[in-house]
Short mmCIF file of C-alpha atoms in Angstrom, two decimals:
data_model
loop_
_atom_site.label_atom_id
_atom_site.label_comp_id
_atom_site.label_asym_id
_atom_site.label_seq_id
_atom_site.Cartn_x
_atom_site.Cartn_y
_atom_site.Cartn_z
CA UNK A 985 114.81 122.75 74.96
CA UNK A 986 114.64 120.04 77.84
CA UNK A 987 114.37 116.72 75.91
CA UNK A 988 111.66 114.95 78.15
CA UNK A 989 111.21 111.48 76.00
CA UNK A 990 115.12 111.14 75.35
CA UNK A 991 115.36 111.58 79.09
CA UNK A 992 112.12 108.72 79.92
CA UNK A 993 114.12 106.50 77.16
CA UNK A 994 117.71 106.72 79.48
CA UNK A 995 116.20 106.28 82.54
CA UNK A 996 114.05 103.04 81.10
CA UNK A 997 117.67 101.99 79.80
CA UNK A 998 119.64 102.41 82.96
CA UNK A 999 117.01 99.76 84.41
CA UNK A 1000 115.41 101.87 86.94
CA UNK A 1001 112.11 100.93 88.83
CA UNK A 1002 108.92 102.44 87.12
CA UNK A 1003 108.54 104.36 89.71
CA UNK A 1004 111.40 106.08 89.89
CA UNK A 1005 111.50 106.74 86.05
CA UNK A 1006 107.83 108.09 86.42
CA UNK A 1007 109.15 110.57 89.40
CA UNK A 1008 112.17 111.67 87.52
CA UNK A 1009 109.85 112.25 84.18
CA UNK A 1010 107.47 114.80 86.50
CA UNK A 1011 110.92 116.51 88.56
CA UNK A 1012 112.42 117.45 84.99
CA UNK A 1013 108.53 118.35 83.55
CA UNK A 1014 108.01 120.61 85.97
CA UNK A 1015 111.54 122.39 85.77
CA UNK A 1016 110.63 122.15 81.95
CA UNK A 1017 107.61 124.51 82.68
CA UNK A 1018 110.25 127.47 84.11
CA UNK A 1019 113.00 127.04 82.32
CA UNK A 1020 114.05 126.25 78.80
CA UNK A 1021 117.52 125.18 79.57
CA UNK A 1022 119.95 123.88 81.92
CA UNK A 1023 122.15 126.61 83.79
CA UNK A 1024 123.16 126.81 87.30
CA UNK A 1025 120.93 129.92 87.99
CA UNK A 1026 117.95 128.80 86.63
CA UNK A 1027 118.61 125.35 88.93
CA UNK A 1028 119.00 127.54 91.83
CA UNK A 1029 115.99 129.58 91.03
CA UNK A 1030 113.56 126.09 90.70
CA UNK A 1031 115.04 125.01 93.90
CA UNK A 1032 114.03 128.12 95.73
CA UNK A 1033 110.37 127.83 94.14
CA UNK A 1034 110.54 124.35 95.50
CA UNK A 1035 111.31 125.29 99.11
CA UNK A 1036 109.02 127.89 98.77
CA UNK A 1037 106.00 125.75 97.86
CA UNK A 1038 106.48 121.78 98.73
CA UNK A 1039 107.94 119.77 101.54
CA UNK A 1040 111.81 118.98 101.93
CA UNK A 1041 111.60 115.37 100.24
CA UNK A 1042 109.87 116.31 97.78
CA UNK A 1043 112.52 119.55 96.89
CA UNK A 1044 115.11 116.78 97.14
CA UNK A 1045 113.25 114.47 94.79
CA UNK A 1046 112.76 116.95 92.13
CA UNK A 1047 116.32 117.95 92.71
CA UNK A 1048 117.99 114.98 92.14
CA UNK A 1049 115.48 114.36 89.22
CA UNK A 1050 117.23 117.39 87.24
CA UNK A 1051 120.58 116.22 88.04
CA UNK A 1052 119.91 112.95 86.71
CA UNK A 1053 118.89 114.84 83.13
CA UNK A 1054 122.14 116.41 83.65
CA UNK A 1055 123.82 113.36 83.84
CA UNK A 1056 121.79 111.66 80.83
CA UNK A 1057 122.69 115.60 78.33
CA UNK A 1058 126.76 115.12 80.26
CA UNK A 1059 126.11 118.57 81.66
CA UNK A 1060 128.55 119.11 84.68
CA UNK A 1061 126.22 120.77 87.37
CA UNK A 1062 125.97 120.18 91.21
CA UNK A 1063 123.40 121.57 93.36
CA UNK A 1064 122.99 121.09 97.34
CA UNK A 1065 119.88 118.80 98.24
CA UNK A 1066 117.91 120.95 101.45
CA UNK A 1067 118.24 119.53 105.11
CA UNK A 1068 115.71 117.08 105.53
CA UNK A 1069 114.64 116.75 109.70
CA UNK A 1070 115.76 113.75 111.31
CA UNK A 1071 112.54 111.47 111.67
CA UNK A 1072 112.23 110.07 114.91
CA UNK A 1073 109.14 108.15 114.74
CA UNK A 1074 107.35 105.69 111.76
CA UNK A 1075 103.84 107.16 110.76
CA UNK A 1076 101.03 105.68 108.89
CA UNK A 1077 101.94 102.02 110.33
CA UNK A 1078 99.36 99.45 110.52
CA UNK A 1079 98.94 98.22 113.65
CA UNK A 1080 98.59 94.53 114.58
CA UNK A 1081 94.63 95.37 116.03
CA UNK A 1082 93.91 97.03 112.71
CA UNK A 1083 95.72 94.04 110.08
CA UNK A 1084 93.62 91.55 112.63
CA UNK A 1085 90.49 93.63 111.25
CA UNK A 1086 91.43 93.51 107.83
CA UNK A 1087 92.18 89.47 108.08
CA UNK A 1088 89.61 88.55 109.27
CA UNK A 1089 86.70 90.87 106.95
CA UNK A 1090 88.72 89.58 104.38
CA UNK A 1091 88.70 85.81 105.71
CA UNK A 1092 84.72 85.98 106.25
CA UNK A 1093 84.38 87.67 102.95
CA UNK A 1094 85.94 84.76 101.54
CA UNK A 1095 88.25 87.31 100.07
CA UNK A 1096 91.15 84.85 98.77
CA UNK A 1097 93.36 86.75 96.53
CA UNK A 1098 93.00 89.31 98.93
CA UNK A 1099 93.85 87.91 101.72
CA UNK A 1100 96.54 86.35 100.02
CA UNK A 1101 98.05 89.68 98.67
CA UNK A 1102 97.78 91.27 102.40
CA UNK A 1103 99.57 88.45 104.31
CA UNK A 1104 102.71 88.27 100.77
CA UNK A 1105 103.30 91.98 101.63
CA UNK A 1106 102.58 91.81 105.53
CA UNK A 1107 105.33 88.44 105.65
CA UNK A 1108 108.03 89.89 103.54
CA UNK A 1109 108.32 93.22 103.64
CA UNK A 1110 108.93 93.53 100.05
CA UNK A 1111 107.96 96.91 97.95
CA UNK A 1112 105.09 96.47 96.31
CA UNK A 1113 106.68 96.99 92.59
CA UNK A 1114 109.02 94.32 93.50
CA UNK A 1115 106.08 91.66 95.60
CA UNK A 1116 103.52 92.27 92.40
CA UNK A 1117 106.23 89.95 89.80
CA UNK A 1118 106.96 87.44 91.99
CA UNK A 1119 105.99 83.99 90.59
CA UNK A 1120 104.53 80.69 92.58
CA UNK A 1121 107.87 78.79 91.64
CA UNK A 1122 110.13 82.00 93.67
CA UNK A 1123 107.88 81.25 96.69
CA UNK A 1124 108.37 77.48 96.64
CA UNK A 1125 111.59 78.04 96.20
CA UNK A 1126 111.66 79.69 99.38
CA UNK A 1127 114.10 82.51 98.39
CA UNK A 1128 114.33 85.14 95.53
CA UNK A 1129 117.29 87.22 94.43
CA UNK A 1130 115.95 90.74 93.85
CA UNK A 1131 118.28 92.57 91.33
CA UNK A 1132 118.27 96.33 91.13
CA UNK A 1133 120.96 98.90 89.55
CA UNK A 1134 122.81 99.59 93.45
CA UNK A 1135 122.77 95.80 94.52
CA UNK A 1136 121.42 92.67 95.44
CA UNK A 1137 119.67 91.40 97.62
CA UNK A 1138 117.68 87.32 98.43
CA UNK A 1139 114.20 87.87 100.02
CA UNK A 1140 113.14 84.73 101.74
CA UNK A 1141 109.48 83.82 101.80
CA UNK A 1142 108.74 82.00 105.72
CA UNK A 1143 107.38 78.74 106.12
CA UNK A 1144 104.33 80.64 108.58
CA UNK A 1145 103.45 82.31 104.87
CA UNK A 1146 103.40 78.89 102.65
CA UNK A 1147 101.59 77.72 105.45
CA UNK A 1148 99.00 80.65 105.10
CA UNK A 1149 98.65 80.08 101.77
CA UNK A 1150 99.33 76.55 100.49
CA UNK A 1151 95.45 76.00 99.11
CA UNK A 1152 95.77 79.03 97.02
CA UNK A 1153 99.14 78.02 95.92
CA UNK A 1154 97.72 74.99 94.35
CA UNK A 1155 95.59 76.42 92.14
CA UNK A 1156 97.99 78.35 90.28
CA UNK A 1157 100.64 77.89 87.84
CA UNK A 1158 104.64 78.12 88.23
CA UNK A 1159 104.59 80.79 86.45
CA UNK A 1160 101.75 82.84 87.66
CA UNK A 1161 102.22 85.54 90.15
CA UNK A 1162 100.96 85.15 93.62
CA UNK A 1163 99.94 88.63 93.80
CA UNK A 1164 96.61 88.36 91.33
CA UNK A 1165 93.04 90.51 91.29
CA UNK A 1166 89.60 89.23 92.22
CA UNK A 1167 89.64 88.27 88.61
CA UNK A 1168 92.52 86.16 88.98
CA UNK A 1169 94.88 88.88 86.90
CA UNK A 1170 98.22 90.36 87.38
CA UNK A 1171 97.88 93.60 89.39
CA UNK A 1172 99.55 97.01 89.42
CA UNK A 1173 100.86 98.67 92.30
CA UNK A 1174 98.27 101.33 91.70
CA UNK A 1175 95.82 98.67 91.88
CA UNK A 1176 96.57 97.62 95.07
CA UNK A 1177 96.88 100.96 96.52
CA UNK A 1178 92.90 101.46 95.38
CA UNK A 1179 92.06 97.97 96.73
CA UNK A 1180 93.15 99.40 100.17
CA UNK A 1181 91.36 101.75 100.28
CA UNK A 1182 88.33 100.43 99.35
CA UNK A 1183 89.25 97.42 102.19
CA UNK A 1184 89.66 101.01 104.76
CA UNK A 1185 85.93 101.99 104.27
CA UNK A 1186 84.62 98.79 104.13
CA UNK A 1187 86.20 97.36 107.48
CA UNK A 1188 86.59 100.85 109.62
CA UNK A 1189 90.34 100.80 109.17
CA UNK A 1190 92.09 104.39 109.02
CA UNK A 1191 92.49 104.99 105.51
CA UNK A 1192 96.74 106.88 106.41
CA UNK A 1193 97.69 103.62 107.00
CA UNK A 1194 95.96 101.44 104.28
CA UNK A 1195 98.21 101.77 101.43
CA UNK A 1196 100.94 99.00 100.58
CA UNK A 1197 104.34 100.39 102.15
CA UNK A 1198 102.83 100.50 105.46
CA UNK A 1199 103.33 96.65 105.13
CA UNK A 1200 106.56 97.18 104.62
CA UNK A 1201 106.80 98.98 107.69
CA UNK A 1202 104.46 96.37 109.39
CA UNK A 1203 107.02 93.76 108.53
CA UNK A 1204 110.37 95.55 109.95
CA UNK A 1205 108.54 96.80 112.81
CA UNK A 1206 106.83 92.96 113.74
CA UNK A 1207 110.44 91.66 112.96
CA UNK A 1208 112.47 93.47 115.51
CA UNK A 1209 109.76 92.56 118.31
CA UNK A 1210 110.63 89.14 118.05
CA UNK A 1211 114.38 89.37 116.88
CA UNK A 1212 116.50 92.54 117.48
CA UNK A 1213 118.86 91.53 114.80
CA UNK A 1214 119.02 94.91 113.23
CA UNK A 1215 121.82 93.97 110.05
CA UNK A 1216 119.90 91.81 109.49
CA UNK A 1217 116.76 93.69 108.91
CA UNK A 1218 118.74 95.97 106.68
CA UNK A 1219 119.40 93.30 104.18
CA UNK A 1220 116.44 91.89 104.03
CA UNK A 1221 114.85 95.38 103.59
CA UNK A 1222 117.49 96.27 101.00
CA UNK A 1223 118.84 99.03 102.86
CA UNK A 1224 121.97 100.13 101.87
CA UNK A 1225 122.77 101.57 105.07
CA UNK A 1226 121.73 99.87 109.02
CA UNK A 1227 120.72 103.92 110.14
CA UNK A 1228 117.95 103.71 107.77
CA UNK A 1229 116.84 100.95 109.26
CA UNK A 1230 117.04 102.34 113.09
CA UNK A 1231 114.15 104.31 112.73
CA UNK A 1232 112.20 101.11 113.20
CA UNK A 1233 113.62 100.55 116.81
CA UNK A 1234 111.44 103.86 117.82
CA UNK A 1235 107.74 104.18 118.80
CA UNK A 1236 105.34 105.28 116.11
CA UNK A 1237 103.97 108.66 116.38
CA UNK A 1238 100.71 107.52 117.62
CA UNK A 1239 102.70 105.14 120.20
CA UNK A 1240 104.59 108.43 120.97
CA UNK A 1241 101.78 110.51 121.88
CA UNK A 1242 99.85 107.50 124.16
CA UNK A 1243 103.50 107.55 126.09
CA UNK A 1244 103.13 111.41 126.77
CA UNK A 1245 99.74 111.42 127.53
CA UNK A 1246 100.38 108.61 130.01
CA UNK A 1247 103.49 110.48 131.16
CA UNK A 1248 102.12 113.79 131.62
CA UNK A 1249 99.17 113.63 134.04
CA UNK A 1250 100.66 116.04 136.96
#
């Protein structure tokens, strides 16, 4: 019998992003659905109906999702993760013509928390499960120390962004989040990720690349036009390696494709 709340309990325990406990919870689930118990052919068997039916990351997710109950029931088992391809462009990045567009609907709309929530993730490049707690007295501060189970790392907050959003600052408290609703309330990442796309409808922005991590990617990708430290990048992104953060020195898909079509006119 796969223990599915003992396993949500150790994963809330080992202080792992809600997220990632919510992923792991649906990995194991859905192995729970086949199989009754953990053995190495019945692994190998849900791995196969992964390939057979979902994308490589997300046959890797679910993977490591079972071996991570293995861990929490001490049940020695090892099973290979499937090649993933080597990405060598960033998709569903906002461009700067399209967060212009956004700005500014949101600026005439007189959109403040908005606007404000846009430029925190746009000047940071924070996730959005870690941007959502930060408080007012972190961002005058200037700095934050973001703690997770692999490591540490300080996010900064710029001077351009305090600048951006000084008058808002003011009217909240040290201790209220930046990040807030219309009705001046702590958010949810989900939350934001339905406030994005209502903003994509509204203002004619592609709705792929309305959805907070393409901030993230925004940020790295803005970054390294105007400073080509790289290491740099990586530890402000919280990368633990610098070759996940190279992908950001490539064209985006869409840039991609206007090269070729540029290229190829014989």
């Amino acid at each position: 019998m796969i223990d599915i709340e003992g396993f949500r309990s150790y994963l809330y325990e080992e202080e792992l992003a809600p997220n990632t406990i919510a992923a792991y919870v649906r990995g194991v689930t859905r192995f729970s659905e086949m199989f009754d118990e953990i053995t190495k052919p019945n692994l190998i068997a849900f791995k196969q109906h992964l390939i057979e039916n979902f994308k490589p990351q997300t046959v890797n997710n679910r993977i490591t999702a079972v071996l991570r109950y293995c861990d929490f029931k001490e049940i020695p088992m090892k099973l290979k993760p499937v090649k993933m391809p080597k990405k060598t462009y960033v998709d569903n990045v906002i461009s700067c013509q399209q967060f212009e567009t956004l700005i500014a609907g949101l600026k005439k709309d007189g959109n403040i928390h908005w606007y404000v929530n846009v430029m925190f993730l746009a000047k940071t490049g924070m996730r959005i499960s870690e941007a959502i707690r930060i408080c007012k007295k972190d961002v005058m501060n200037r700095q934050v120390d973001i703690y997770t189970k692999a490591h540490m790392r300080t996010v900064y907050f710029p001077k351009s962004l305090l600048d951006d959003i000084a008058n808002y600052l003011e009217t909240i408290q040290e201790n209220e989040t930046v990040m807030q609703g219309e009705n001046g309330k702590s958010i949810t990442s989900r939350g934001v990720s339905g406030a994005l796309q209502r903003f994509a409808r509204k203002y004619g922005i592609p709705k792929e690349v309305m959805h907070p991590h393409a901030f993230r990617h925004f940020f790295a990708i803005e970054f390294l036009k105007r400073n080509n430290n790289i290491a740099l990048l990586a530890d402000l992104l919280g990368h633990s390696s610098v070759n996940m953060t190279q992908i950001y020195l490539r064209q985006s898909k869409e840039q991609q494709r206007e090269m070729i079509d540029k290229a190829v006119n014989w």
